[in-house]
Each structure stands twice: as C-alpha cells, then as structure tokens.
Coordinates of N, CA and C in Angstrom, one line a residue:
M51 N -29.3 -93.3 -102.5 CA -30.0 -93.7 -101.8 C -31.3 -94.0 -102.9
R52 N -31.8 -92.7 -103.4 CA -32.7 -92.2 -104.2 C -33.0 -93.0 -105.4
K53 N -31.7 -93.3 -106.2 CA -32.0 -94.1 -107.3 C -31.9 -95.7 -107.0
V54 N -31.7 -95.9 -106.0 CA -31.9 -97.7 -105.5 C -33.0 -98.0 -105.3
F55 N -33.6 -96.5 -104.6 CA -34.9 -97.3 -104.5 C -35.9 -97.3 -105.7
L56 N -35.8 -96.1 -106.4 CA -36.5 -95.9 -107.7 C -36.7 -97.1 -108.8
M57 N -34.7 -97.7 -108.3 CA -34.7 -98.7 -109.4 C -35.7 -100.1 -108.9
L58 N -35.6 -100.3 -107.7 CA -36.1 -101.3 -106.8 C -37.4 -101.5 -107.4
S59 N -37.8 -100.4 -107.1 CA -39.7 -99.9 -107.5 C -40.1 -100.2 -109.1
I60 N -39.3 -100.0 -109.9 CA -39.6 -100.1 -111.4 C -39.3 -101.9 -111.5
S61 N -38.5 -102.8 -111.0 CA -38.1 -103.8 -110.8 C -39.7 -104.6 -110.7
L62 N -40.3 -104.1 -109.1 CA -41.3 -104.6 -108.1 C -42.3 -104.8 -109.5
F63 N -42.6 -103.8 -109.9 CA -43.7 -103.2 -110.8 C -43.5 -103.9 -112.1
S64 N -42.3 -104.1 -112.6 CA -42.3 -105.1 -113.8 C -42.5 -106.4 -113.5
L65 N -41.9 -107.1 -112.5 CA -42.8 -107.8 -112.1 C -44.3 -108.5 -111.5
N66 N -44.6 -107.5 -111.1 CA -46.2 -107.4 -111.1 C -46.7 -107.6 -112.1
A67 N -46.4 -107.0 -113.0 CA -47.3 -106.8 -114.4 C -46.9 -107.9 -115.2
E68 N -45.8 -108.4 -114.9 CA -45.8 -109.9 -115.9 C -46.5 -110.9 -115.3
A69 N -46.8 -110.5 -114.0 CA -47.6 -112.0 -113.2 C -49.0 -111.7 -113.8
A70 N -49.5 -110.6 -113.6 CA -50.3 -109.9 -114.0 C -51.1 -110.3 -115.6
C71 N -49.9 -110.4 -116.2 CA -50.2 -111.1 -118.0 C -49.8 -111.7 -118.1
S72 N -49.1 -112.7 -117.9 CA -49.2 -114.6 -117.5 C -50.3 -115.0 -117.7
P73 N -50.5 -115.8 -118.7 CA -51.7 -116.5 -118.8 C -52.0 -117.7 -118.2
T74 N -53.7 -117.6 -117.7 CA -54.2 -118.5 -116.6 C -54.2 -119.9 -117.2
P75 N -53.8 -121.0 -116.4 CA -53.7 -122.7 -117.5 C -54.9 -122.8 -117.8
E76 N -55.2 -123.2 -119.1 CA -56.1 -123.6 -119.2 C -56.9 -124.8 -118.6
C77 N -58.3 -124.5 -118.4 CA -59.0 -125.6 -117.4 C -58.5 -127.5 -117.4
A78 N -58.5 -127.4 -119.0 CA -58.6 -128.6 -119.5 C -57.2 -129.1 -119.0
S79 N -56.0 -128.3 -119.1 CA -54.6 -129.2 -119.1 C -54.5 -129.2 -117.3
L80 N -55.7 -128.9 -116.5 CA -55.9 -129.1 -115.0 C -56.5 -130.3 -114.5
G81 N -57.2 -130.2 -115.7 CA -58.4 -131.4 -115.4 C -59.5 -130.9 -115.4
Y82 N -60.2 -129.8 -115.5 CA -60.9 -129.6 -115.7 C -61.9 -129.6 -117.1
K83 N -61.6 -131.0 -117.9 CA -62.1 -131.1 -119.4 C -63.2 -131.7 -119.5
Y84 N -64.3 -131.6 -118.4 CA -65.6 -132.3 -118.9 C -66.7 -130.9 -118.9
S85 N -67.7 -131.2 -119.4 CA -69.0 -130.6 -119.1 C -69.9 -131.1 -118.0
L86 N -70.6 -130.4 -117.5 CA -71.3 -130.7 -116.4 C -72.1 -131.9 -116.9
G87 N -72.8 -131.6 -117.9 CA -73.7 -132.9 -118.6 C -73.0 -133.9 -118.6
K88 N -71.6 -133.9 -118.7 CA -71.0 -135.6 -118.9 C -70.8 -136.0 -117.7
C89 N -70.5 -135.1 -116.7 CA -70.2 -135.4 -115.5 C -71.3 -136.2 -114.6
G90 N -72.7 -135.9 -114.5 CA -73.3 -136.4 -114.3 C -74.0 -137.2 -113.1
G91 N -73.0 -136.2 -112.0 CA -73.6 -136.3 -111.0 C -72.1 -135.4 -110.1
A92 N -71.4 -135.7 -109.2 CA -70.3 -134.8 -108.6 C -69.4 -134.1 -109.5
A93 N -69.1 -133.1 -109.4 CA -68.8 -132.5 -110.6 C -68.0 -131.2 -109.2
I94 N -66.6 -130.6 -109.9 CA -66.3 -129.6 -109.6 C -65.7 -128.1 -110.6
K95 N -66.4 -127.1 -110.6 CA -66.1 -126.6 -111.7 C -64.5 -125.6 -111.5
C96 N -64.2 -125.3 -112.8 CA -62.7 -124.7 -113.0 C -62.6 -123.4 -112.1
P97 N -62.0 -122.9 -111.8 CA -62.0 -121.7 -111.2 C -62.1 -120.6 -112.1
S98 N -61.6 -120.9 -113.0 CA -60.6 -119.9 -113.9 C -61.9 -119.7 -115.2
G99 N -62.7 -120.9 -115.6 CA -63.6 -121.1 -116.7 C -64.8 -122.2 -116.7
E100 N -65.4 -122.6 -118.0 CA -66.4 -123.6 -117.6 C -66.5 -124.7 -117.6
G101 N -64.9 -125.5 -117.7 CA -64.5 -126.6 -117.8 C -65.1 -127.2 -115.9
Y102 N -65.5 -128.6 -116.2 CA -65.6 -129.3 -115.0 C -64.6 -130.7 -114.7
Y103 N -64.5 -131.1 -113.7 CA -63.8 -132.2 -113.3 C -64.9 -133.1 -112.1
C104 N -64.6 -134.0 -113.1 CA -65.5 -135.3 -112.5 C -64.9 -136.8 -112.4
P105 N -64.8 -137.4 -111.4 CA -64.0 -138.8 -111.3 C -64.9 -139.9 -112.3
N106 N -65.9 -139.9 -112.1 CA -66.5 -140.9 -112.6 C -67.5 -140.4 -114.1
P107 N -66.6 -139.6 -115.2 CA -67.4 -139.0 -116.1 C -68.1 -139.8 -117.5
L108 N -69.4 -139.9 -117.7 CA -70.1 -140.4 -118.4 C -70.1 -140.4 -119.9
S109 N -69.9 -141.5 -120.4 CA -69.1 -141.6 -121.8 C -70.2 -141.6 -123.0
F110 N -70.2 -140.4 -123.3 CA -71.1 -140.0 -124.6 C -70.5 -140.7 -125.7
C111 N -70.7 -141.5 -126.6 CA -70.0 -142.2 -127.4 C -70.6 -141.9 -129.1
S112 N -69.7 -142.5 -130.3 CA -70.6 -142.6 -131.3 C -70.2 -143.3 -131.9
I113 N -70.7 -144.1 -132.8 CA -70.6 -145.5 -133.9 C -69.0 -145.3 -134.5
G114 N -68.2 -146.2 -134.4 CA -66.6 -145.9 -134.8 C -66.5 -145.4 -133.8
D115 N -66.6 -145.0 -132.2 CA -65.5 -145.1 -131.4 C -64.8 -146.1 -130.8
I116 N -63.6 -145.8 -130.3 CA -63.0 -146.9 -129.4 C -63.5 -146.7 -128.1
Y117 N -63.8 -147.5 -127.4 CA -64.3 -147.9 -125.9 C -62.9 -148.4 -124.9
Y118 N -62.8 -147.7 -123.9 CA -61.7 -148.1 -123.1 C -62.7 -148.7 -121.9
S119 N -61.5 -149.7 -120.9 CA -61.8 -150.5 -119.6 C -62.2 -149.1 -118.9
D120 N -61.8 -147.8 -118.6 CA -62.5 -147.0 -117.6 C -63.7 -146.2 -118.1
K121 N -64.6 -147.0 -119.0 CA -65.5 -146.6 -119.4 C -65.7 -145.3 -120.2
T122 N -65.0 -145.0 -120.7 CA -64.9 -143.7 -121.5 C -64.8 -144.2 -123.2
C123 N -64.5 -143.1 -123.9 CA -64.8 -143.7 -125.2 C -64.3 -141.9 -126.3
T124 N -63.1 -142.8 -126.8 CA -62.9 -141.5 -128.3 C -62.8 -142.0 -129.9
S125 N -62.7 -140.5 -130.2 CA -62.9 -141.3 -132.0 C -61.2 -142.0 -132.1
A126 N -61.5 -142.5 -133.3 CA -60.0 -143.1 -133.4 C -58.5 -142.2 -133.9
D127 N -59.3 -141.0 -134.3 CA -58.2 -140.1 -134.4 C -57.5 -139.7 -133.2
N128 N -58.4 -139.6 -131.7 CA -57.9 -139.3 -130.8 C -57.5 -140.8 -129.7
Y129 N -57.1 -141.5 -130.2 CA -56.9 -143.0 -129.3 C -55.2 -142.6 -128.6
D130 N -56.1 -143.1 -127.3 CA -55.2 -143.2 -125.8 C -54.6 -144.5 -126.0
S131 N -53.2 -144.7 -126.4 CA -52.7 -146.1 -126.6 C -52.3 -146.6 -124.9
S132 N -52.5 -145.5 -123.9 CA -51.9 -145.9 -122.5 C -53.3 -146.8 -122.0
K133 N -54.5 -146.2 -122.3 CA -55.7 -147.3 -121.8 C -55.8 -148.5 -122.4
T134 N -56.2 -149.2 -121.6 CA -56.8 -150.7 -122.2 C -58.2 -150.7 -122.9
V135 N -58.3 -151.1 -124.1 CA -59.3 -150.5 -125.4 C -60.1 -152.5 -124.9
L136 N -61.7 -151.6 -124.9 CA -62.6 -153.0 -124.7 C -63.2 -153.3 -125.9
G137 N -62.8 -152.6 -126.8 CA -63.9 -152.8 -128.3 C -64.0 -151.5 -128.9
V138 N -64.9 -151.5 -130.1 CA -65.4 -150.5 -130.8 C -66.4 -150.3 -130.7
V139 N -67.6 -149.2 -130.6 CA -68.8 -148.7 -130.6 C -69.5 -148.8 -131.5
V140 N -70.6 -150.0 -132.2 CA -71.2 -150.8 -132.8 C -72.5 -150.1 -133.2
Y141 N -73.1 -149.9 -131.7 CA -74.7 -149.3 -131.8 C -74.6 -148.1 -130.3
I142 N -75.2 -147.4 -130.6 CA -75.4 -146.5 -129.6 C -77.2 -145.9 -129.4
T143 N -77.7 -145.6 -128.2 CA -79.0 -145.0 -127.4 C -78.9 -144.2 -126.9
D144 N -80.1 -143.6 -126.3 CA -79.4 -142.2 -125.8 C -78.2 -141.3 -126.1
G145 N -78.8 -140.9 -126.9 CA -77.4 -140.2 -128.0 C -76.2 -140.3 -127.3
G146 N -75.7 -141.5 -127.2 CA -74.6 -142.2 -127.1 C -73.9 -142.4 -125.1
K147 N -75.5 -142.1 -124.7 CA -75.0 -142.6 -123.2 C -74.4 -143.9 -123.0
H148 N -75.5 -144.8 -123.9 CA -75.4 -146.2 -123.9 C -75.1 -147.2 -125.1
G149 N -75.0 -148.0 -125.3 CA -75.4 -148.7 -126.3 C -74.4 -150.2 -126.5
Q150 N -73.6 -150.8 -127.3 CA -72.7 -151.7 -127.5 C -71.6 -151.7 -128.1
I151 N -70.6 -152.4 -127.7 CA -69.3 -152.5 -128.4 C -69.3 -153.8 -128.8
M152 N -68.3 -153.9 -130.1 CA -67.9 -155.6 -130.3 C -66.1 -155.6 -130.1
A153 N -65.4 -156.0 -130.1 CA -64.3 -156.9 -129.8 C -63.8 -156.7 -131.1
P154 N -62.6 -155.7 -131.0 CA -61.5 -155.7 -132.1 C -61.2 -156.9 -132.8
W155 N -61.7 -157.9 -132.1 CA -60.9 -159.3 -132.7 C -62.1 -160.5 -133.0
P156 N -62.0 -161.6 -134.1 CA -62.8 -162.7 -133.4 C -61.8 -163.6 -132.3
I157 N -63.1 -164.7 -131.8 CA -62.4 -165.3 -130.9 C -62.7 -166.8 -131.3
D158 N -62.2 -167.7 -130.5 CA -62.3 -169.2 -130.8 C -63.4 -169.7 -130.0
A159 N -63.7 -170.9 -129.5 CA -64.5 -171.4 -128.6 C -64.6 -171.7 -127.2
D160 N -63.0 -171.3 -127.2 CA -62.9 -171.1 -126.0 C -62.8 -169.7 -125.3
G161 N -63.7 -169.0 -126.1 CA -63.3 -167.7 -125.6 C -61.8 -166.6 -125.8
N162 N -60.8 -167.1 -126.5 CA -60.0 -166.6 -126.7 C -59.6 -165.8 -128.1
K163 N -59.2 -164.4 -127.4 CA -58.7 -163.7 -128.8 C -58.5 -164.2 -130.1
L164 N -58.4 -164.0 -130.8 CA -57.8 -164.5 -132.4 C -56.8 -163.3 -132.9
S165 N -55.6 -163.6 -133.1 CA -54.8 -162.0 -134.4 C -54.7 -162.4 -135.7
S166 N -56.5 -163.1 -135.8 CA -56.3 -163.5 -137.6 C -58.0 -164.0 -137.6
I167 N -58.6 -164.4 -138.9 CA -59.8 -165.0 -138.9 C -59.5 -166.4 -139.6
K168 N -59.4 -167.2 -138.5 CA -58.9 -168.3 -138.7 C -59.9 -169.9 -138.2
K169 N -60.7 -169.1 -137.0 CA -61.4 -170.3 -136.2 C -63.0 -169.9 -136.5
T170 N -63.2 -171.2 -136.8 CA -65.3 -170.7 -136.9 C -66.0 -172.3 -135.7
M171 N -67.0 -171.6 -136.1 CA -67.9 -172.7 -135.3 C -69.1 -172.5 -135.9
M172 N -70.0 -173.6 -135.2 CA -71.6 -173.8 -135.9 C -72.6 -172.7 -134.7
W173 N -73.5 -172.5 -135.1 CA -74.5 -171.6 -134.0 C -75.1 -172.5 -133.4
G174 N -75.4 -174.0 -133.6 CA -75.9 -175.0 -132.7 C -77.4 -175.3 -132.8
G175 N -77.5 -176.3 -132.3 CA -78.9 -176.4 -131.9 C -80.0 -176.8 -132.8
Y176 N -79.1 -177.2 -134.0 CA -80.2 -177.2 -135.7 C -81.1 -178.4 -135.3
G177 N -82.3 -178.0 -135.7 CA -83.8 -178.5 -135.4 C -84.6 -178.2 -134.1
K178 N -83.7 -177.3 -132.9 CA -84.7 -176.6 -131.9 C -84.9 -175.9 -131.8
D179 N -86.0 -174.9 -132.0 CA -86.7 -173.8 -132.0 C -86.7 -173.0 -130.1
I180 N -85.3 -172.2 -130.1 CA -85.6 -171.9 -129.1 C -87.0 -171.2 -127.8
S181 N -87.2 -171.7 -126.8 CA -88.4 -171.1 -126.2 C -87.7 -169.5 -125.9
G182 N -88.7 -168.7 -126.4 CA -88.8 -167.3 -126.1 C -87.7 -166.6 -127.0
L183 N -87.6 -167.1 -127.8 CA -86.2 -166.6 -129.0 C -87.2 -166.3 -130.0
T184 N -87.0 -165.2 -130.6 CA -88.1 -164.5 -131.4 C -87.7 -165.6 -132.8
N185 N -88.1 -165.5 -133.9 CA -88.1 -165.8 -135.3 C -88.3 -164.9 -136.0
Y186 N -86.8 -165.0 -136.7 CA -87.1 -163.3 -137.6 C -87.3 -164.3 -138.8
T187 N -88.4 -163.7 -139.4 CA -88.4 -164.6 -140.8 C -87.9 -164.2 -142.1
S188 N -87.3 -162.8 -142.0 CA -87.5 -162.1 -143.4 C -85.7 -161.2 -142.9
D189 N -85.1 -160.8 -143.5 CA -84.0 -160.3 -143.3 C -84.3 -158.7 -142.7
Y190 N -85.2 -158.1 -143.0 CA -85.8 -156.5 -142.6 C -86.2 -156.9 -141.4
L191 N -86.6 -157.9 -140.9 CA -87.5 -158.1 -139.7 C -86.1 -158.3 -138.9
A192 N -85.1 -159.0 -139.2 CA -84.1 -159.3 -138.2 C -83.3 -158.1 -137.8
T193 N -83.4 -157.0 -139.0 CA -82.9 -155.7 -138.8 C -82.9 -154.6 -137.3
T194 N -84.7 -155.5 -137.1 CA -85.1 -154.6 -136.2 C -84.6 -155.5 -134.5
D195 N -84.0 -156.4 -134.9 CA -83.3 -156.7 -133.4 C -81.9 -156.6 -133.1
Y196 N -82.1 -155.5 -131.9 CA -80.4 -155.4 -131.2 C -80.5 -155.9 -129.6
D197 N -81.2 -156.8 -129.1 CA -81.3 -157.7 -127.8 C -80.0 -158.5 -128.0
S198 N -78.8 -158.2 -128.5 CA -77.8 -159.3 -128.4 C -77.5 -160.1 -126.9
C199 N -77.5 -159.5 -126.0 CA -77.4 -160.2 -124.4 C -78.9 -160.7 -124.0
G200 N -80.2 -160.2 -124.2 CA -81.3 -161.0 -124.1 C -81.0 -162.2 -124.8
N201 N -80.8 -161.9 -126.1 CA -80.6 -163.1 -127.1 C -80.0 -164.3 -126.7
T202 N -78.6 -164.0 -126.3 CA -77.2 -165.0 -125.5 C -78.2 -165.6 -124.3
D203 N -78.5 -164.7 -123.3 CA -79.1 -165.2 -122.3 C -80.4 -166.7 -122.8
K204 N -80.7 -166.7 -123.4 CA -81.7 -167.5 -123.9 C -81.1 -168.9 -124.5
I205 N -80.0 -168.2 -125.3 CA -79.4 -169.5 -126.1 C -78.2 -169.9 -125.0
V206 N -78.2 -169.6 -124.3 CA -77.5 -170.2 -123.3 C -77.6 -171.2 -121.8
A207 N -79.0 -170.8 -121.7 CA -79.8 -171.6 -121.0 C -80.6 -172.6 -122.0
A208 N -80.7 -172.7 -122.9 CA -80.9 -173.9 -124.1 C -80.3 -174.9 -123.6
G209 N -78.9 -174.9 -123.8 CA -77.9 -175.7 -124.0 C -76.7 -175.4 -123.5
D210 N -76.1 -176.5 -123.5 CA -74.3 -176.3 -122.9 C -73.2 -175.8 -124.2
A211 N -72.1 -175.7 -123.9 CA -71.5 -175.4 -125.2 C -70.7 -176.0 -126.1
S212 N -71.4 -177.5 -125.6 CA -71.0 -178.3 -127.0 C -72.4 -178.1 -127.8
T213 N -73.5 -177.8 -127.4 CA -74.7 -177.8 -128.5 C -74.7 -176.4 -128.8
Y214 N -74.6 -175.0 -128.0 CA -74.2 -174.0 -128.8 C -73.1 -173.2 -128.7
P215 N -72.1 -173.6 -129.4 CA -70.8 -173.0 -129.2 C -70.7 -171.7 -129.4
A216 N -71.5 -171.0 -130.5 CA -70.7 -169.8 -130.8 C -71.4 -168.4 -129.4
A217 N -72.7 -169.2 -129.2 CA -73.2 -168.0 -127.3 C -72.1 -168.5 -126.7
W218 N -71.7 -170.0 -126.1 CA -71.0 -169.7 -125.3 C -69.9 -169.3 -125.5
A219 N -69.5 -169.2 -126.6 CA -68.0 -168.8 -126.7 C -67.6 -167.2 -126.4
T220 N -69.0 -166.4 -126.7 CA -68.8 -165.0 -125.9 C -69.1 -165.2 -124.9
R221 N -69.4 -166.1 -124.0 CA -69.4 -165.7 -122.5 C -68.2 -166.1 -121.9
R222 N -67.5 -167.0 -122.5 CA -66.2 -167.3 -122.1 C -65.1 -166.3 -122.3
Y223 N -65.4 -165.2 -123.4 CA -64.0 -164.4 -123.0 C -64.7 -163.7 -122.3
A224 N -62.9 -162.9 -121.8 CA -63.3 -162.3 -120.7 C -61.6 -161.3 -120.7
P225 N -62.0 -160.5 -121.5 CA -60.7 -159.4 -121.6 C -60.5 -158.6 -119.9
T226 N -61.5 -158.4 -119.1 CA -61.0 -157.5 -117.6 C -62.1 -158.5 -117.0
L227 N -61.6 -158.5 -115.6 CA -62.3 -158.9 -114.7 C -63.7 -158.6 -114.5
E228 N -63.4 -157.4 -114.8 CA -65.2 -156.9 -114.6 C -65.9 -157.1 -115.6
T229 N -65.3 -157.5 -116.7 CA -66.8 -158.5 -117.8 C -66.5 -159.7 -117.9
I230 N -66.1 -160.4 -116.9 CA -66.5 -161.4 -117.2 C -67.9 -162.0 -117.0
G231 N -68.3 -162.8 -118.3 CA -69.8 -163.2 -118.2 C -70.8 -162.3 -119.0
K232 N -70.2 -161.5 -119.3 CA -71.4 -160.3 -120.3 C -71.0 -160.0 -121.2
W233 N -70.2 -160.5 -121.9 CA -70.3 -160.7 -123.4 C -71.2 -161.6 -124.2
C234 N -71.7 -160.9 -125.3 CA -72.3 -161.5 -125.8 C -72.9 -162.2 -127.3
L235 N -73.5 -162.9 -127.8 CA -73.4 -163.2 -129.5 C -74.3 -161.8 -130.1
P236 N -73.7 -160.8 -131.2 CA -74.4 -159.8 -131.3 C -75.6 -160.5 -132.1
A237 N -76.9 -159.0 -131.9 CA -78.3 -159.5 -132.5 C -78.1 -158.7 -134.5
A238 N -78.7 -159.2 -135.1 CA -79.1 -159.3 -136.3 C -78.7 -157.6 -136.3
G239 N -79.5 -157.1 -136.4 CA -79.0 -155.4 -136.0 C -77.9 -154.8 -136.2
I240 N -77.4 -155.7 -135.1 CA -75.8 -154.8 -134.5 C -75.3 -154.8 -136.2
M241 N -75.0 -156.5 -136.7 CA -74.8 -156.7 -137.9 C -75.2 -155.7 -138.9
T242 N -76.1 -154.9 -139.0 CA -76.5 -153.7 -140.1 C -76.1 -153.2 -139.1
N243 N -75.8 -152.5 -138.3 CA -75.2 -151.2 -137.9 C -73.7 -151.0 -139.0
I244 N -73.0 -152.6 -138.6 CA -71.9 -152.6 -138.8 C -71.6 -152.0 -140.5
Y245 N -72.6 -152.8 -141.0 CA -73.3 -152.8 -142.4 C -72.8 -151.6 -143.0
Y246 N -73.4 -150.8 -142.4 CA -73.9 -149.2 -142.8 C -73.1 -148.1 -142.3
N247 N -72.0 -148.7 -141.2 CA -70.9 -147.8 -141.4 C -69.7 -148.3 -140.6
Q248 N -69.3 -149.4 -142.0 CA -67.7 -150.2 -142.2 C -67.2 -149.3 -142.3
T249 N -67.3 -148.4 -142.7 CA -65.7 -147.6 -142.8 C -64.8 -146.8 -141.5
A250 N -66.2 -146.3 -140.6 CA -65.5 -145.9 -139.0 C -65.6 -146.8 -138.4
I251 N -66.3 -148.1 -138.4 CA -65.7 -149.3 -137.5 C -64.4 -149.5 -137.7
Q252 N -64.4 -150.0 -139.3 CA -62.9 -150.8 -139.6 C -61.5 -150.0 -139.4
N253 N -61.8 -148.5 -139.5 CA -60.9 -147.9 -139.0 C -60.4 -147.5 -137.9
A254 N -61.7 -147.6 -136.6 CA -61.4 -148.0 -135.5 C -60.5 -149.3 -135.4
I255 N -60.9 -150.7 -135.7 CA -60.6 -151.7 -135.4 C -58.9 -151.8 -135.6
S256 N -58.6 -151.0 -137.1 CA -57.4 -151.0 -137.5 C -56.2 -150.2 -135.9
T257 N -57.3 -148.6 -136.1 CA -55.9 -148.1 -135.3 C -55.9 -148.9 -133.8
V258 N -56.0 -150.2 -133.2 CA -56.0 -150.6 -132.2 C -55.3 -151.6 -132.4
G259 N -55.3 -151.9 -133.8 CA -54.5 -153.4 -134.3 C -55.1 -154.6 -134.1
G260 N -56.3 -154.3 -134.2 CA -57.4 -155.3 -134.2 C -57.8 -156.4 -135.6
V261 N -58.3 -157.0 -136.0 CA -58.7 -157.5 -137.0 C -59.9 -157.4 -137.7
S262 N -59.8 -156.7 -138.5 CA -60.6 -156.2 -139.7 C -62.5 -157.3 -139.6
F263 N -63.0 -156.6 -139.4 CA -64.7 -157.3 -139.4 C -64.3 -157.6 -141.3
P264 N -64.8 -159.0 -141.4 CA -64.8 -159.7 -142.1 C -66.4 -159.3 -143.1
N265 N -66.0 -159.5 -144.8 CA -67.2 -159.2 -145.1 C -68.4 -160.2 -144.9
C266 N -67.8 -161.6 -145.0 CA -68.6 -162.8 -144.5 C -68.2 -163.7 -143.4
C267 N -68.2 -164.3 -142.8 CA -69.7 -164.7 -142.6 C -69.4 -164.4 -140.6
T268 N -69.8 -164.0 -140.2 CA -70.0 -163.6 -138.5 C -71.4 -163.9 -138.2
W269 N -71.3 -164.7 -137.2 CA -73.2 -165.3 -136.7 C -73.2 -164.0 -136.0
S270 N -74.8 -163.8 -135.6 CA -75.4 -163.4 -135.0 C -76.0 -164.0 -134.1
S271 N -76.9 -163.4 -132.9 CA -77.9 -163.8 -131.9 C -79.1 -164.6 -132.0
S272 N -79.8 -163.6 -133.4 CA -81.1 -163.8 -134.1 C -81.2 -165.2 -134.9
E273 N -82.7 -165.5 -134.2 CA -82.9 -166.4 -135.2 C -84.0 -166.6 -136.2
N274 N -83.7 -167.4 -137.0 CA -84.9 -167.2 -138.5 C -85.7 -168.6 -137.8
D275 N -85.3 -169.9 -137.7 CA -86.2 -171.1 -137.1 C -85.6 -171.9 -136.6
N276 N -86.1 -173.2 -136.6 CA -85.4 -174.0 -135.7 C -84.3 -174.6 -135.9
G277 N -83.7 -174.3 -137.6 CA -83.0 -175.0 -138.6 C -81.8 -174.0 -138.8
W278 N -82.3 -172.3 -139.0 CA -81.5 -171.3 -139.3 C -81.3 -170.3 -138.3
A279 N -80.0 -169.6 -138.8 CA -80.1 -168.2 -137.7 C -79.2 -167.4 -138.9
W280 N -79.4 -166.1 -138.3 CA -78.8 -164.9 -139.2 C -77.2 -164.8 -139.2
Y281 N -76.5 -164.6 -139.6 CA -75.0 -163.8 -139.8 C -74.8 -162.8 -141.0
S282 N -74.3 -162.2 -140.6 CA -73.3 -160.9 -141.6 C -73.0 -161.4 -142.9
G283 N -73.3 -160.6 -143.7 CA -72.6 -160.4 -145.1 C -72.9 -159.6 -145.8
F284 N -72.1 -158.8 -145.9 CA -72.0 -157.3 -146.9 C -72.5 -157.5 -147.9
S285 N -72.5 -158.2 -148.8 CA -73.2 -158.5 -150.1 C -74.2 -158.5 -150.2
Y286 N -74.9 -158.7 -148.9 CA -76.6 -159.0 -149.1 C -77.6 -157.9 -148.6
S287 N -78.4 -157.3 -149.1 CA -79.3 -156.7 -148.3 C -79.2 -156.6 -146.7
Y288 N -79.2 -155.3 -146.2 CA -79.3 -155.2 -145.2 C -77.7 -155.8 -144.3
G289 N -76.8 -155.7 -145.0 CA -75.7 -156.7 -144.4 C -76.4 -158.3 -143.9
L290 N -77.6 -158.8 -144.4 CA -77.6 -160.1 -143.2 C -78.1 -161.2 -144.4
A291 N -77.7 -162.4 -144.0 CA -78.1 -163.4 -144.9 C -78.4 -164.5 -143.7
N292 N -79.1 -165.9 -144.0 CA -78.8 -166.6 -142.8 C -78.4 -168.1 -143.2
Y293 N -78.1 -168.9 -141.9 CA -77.2 -170.2 -142.8 C -77.9 -171.1 -141.6
T294 N -77.6 -172.5 -142.2 CA -78.3 -173.4 -141.3 C -77.4 -173.4 -139.7
K295 N -77.9 -173.9 -138.7 CA -77.2 -173.6 -137.5 C -75.8 -174.6 -137.3
N296 N -76.0 -175.5 -138.0 CA -74.9 -176.5 -137.7 C -74.0 -176.0 -139.0
N297 N -73.7 -175.2 -139.6 CA -73.0 -175.0 -140.7 C -71.9 -174.2 -139.7
R298 N -70.6 -175.0 -139.9 CA -69.8 -174.8 -138.8 C -68.2 -173.7 -139.5
N299 N -68.5 -173.1 -139.9 CA -68.2 -172.4 -140.7 C -67.9 -170.6 -141.0
L300 N -68.4 -170.3 -139.7 CA -69.1 -168.9 -139.3 C -67.6 -168.3 -138.2
Y301 N -67.6 -167.2 -138.4 CA -66.9 -166.8 -136.9 C -67.8 -166.0 -136.1
V302 N -66.9 -165.7 -134.4 CA -67.3 -165.3 -133.8 C -66.8 -163.9 -133.2
R303 N -67.6 -163.0 -133.3 CA -67.0 -161.3 -132.4 C -68.4 -161.1 -131.5
P304 N -67.5 -161.0 -130.0 CA -68.3 -160.6 -129.0 C -69.1 -159.3 -128.6
V305 N -70.3 -158.7 -128.7 CA -70.1 -157.4 -128.3 C -70.6 -157.5 -126.6
L306 N -70.5 -156.2 -126.1 CA -70.7 -155.7 -124.6 C -71.7 -154.5 -124.4
E307 N -72.8 -154.8 -123.6 CA -72.9 -153.7 -123.2 C -72.9 -152.2 -122.5
F308 N -73.1 -151.1 -122.8 CA -72.7 -150.3 -121.8 C -73.5 -149.2 -121.3

C-alpha cells in the first residue's frame, strides 16, 4: 500500500512538473498579434505577453504593400491569398496610416478590369481648361500633385463620360460594394512615386496576379493646360510627360484613398 501511494505521488508530481514546463501559447497564435498603437481604439491585451487583439486594426502601410478589402496591408512576401486584394500601395501619408492604392490592372472605359494592356482611351475635353483644376506647366510642378480624387471630382463635374472618358472610367470601377464611386484617376505625383518605386510596386502587382504597370503611357488626372494632360512615362524625368487630351492611345489604372 505504501509502495502504491509512493508511485502515485511520483506520477502526479511528474504530471504537474510537465504542465508547469509546457510552453505558453504565443500571443500572436491566439489572435493577440497587434501593438496597442495599431489598434487605435478598443484593444484587449494578451494575458501572457505584450500583444493586443483589436477588431479593427489600423493599417500602417508601406509603398509596394498589398492592400486588402478588410483595410489591412502586408508586404508582397507575406501575401495572404485568402483575402480580397484591392490594390498595391503607391503613396502614403501619416507614416503609412493613410495614402493611395492603385488597382493591380488597367481598366476599360466601362470600368471593367483587364487581363492585359489592350484597351486605351482619351483623357477628353480637348480645348477646355477645367475650372478649379490647377494647370501644372512643368513636369517638376506636376510631381507635387497628389490630389487624385479632388482632381477626378472636378473632371467628372465638368462633363459626362463621353467627354471625359478616363476619369469616368475610374468612377465606374467597383471591385467591391464598399468602394463604388470612390476610385479615382491618379494625380501626376502618384505616377512619380511609381517611377521611383518601380521594383517594389511591380513585384506586388506580379504577386497578386495583376498586369505589370507599363513603361508608357498611363493617364494622370493632372492638367497641363486646356489641351494637354500629364501621363506616366518611365523614360522621362520624374516619370512624367504630357499628351494632348484627345489622344486615344493611353491607359487608365484607378487609385483609391485609404
């Protein structure tokens, strides 16, 4: 009887020792994978570590990151194929809290995404200087324009889709219900950002199965004067050049603010 009791005591001690030595599950694996700053509001701290859980984490992004419909972003190396991709980050402000993403593919005049670079359209409104839209008279000045959606608002207000097809095409692009009417024609400064960050942006586009951004020629929403508008051209200074607004041979890729 004494021997049985002793053996039972040793067994219980072994079990308790094993339990005490078992590693505590990592916070990240339990969902506590954010910093307090990234939660930006309601947050629950991990009981055994410094991680936090938050239902709506802020998205701190870098240029070249992949941006998803749940408003999070990851590097191309950490691409999450289970999520819906909205675009690739091409501009950031506030340390990455906000910025603009670009669709990973071009679109046609009806806002449909294209699987290759094959549809082009004109900027439109040749001979008309749109009221309230700044005239950027040099490529250097055009690089300072990041107001993609402000520009697009002014363009679509100036005429219908037959007059300004490029801007209207972006407003017709709607990969998700939440983003209907929010996509815009990118400003010239966005094109310059792409020019200076080609490798990261092209890599992200390739990772999600998109269509590579072309060396030439994609419309911006930045106006030069009543007859000309700026477009992307990687062989030019700042990645910019200008074309007449009635040229029908340029591409359109929409952007979205986040």
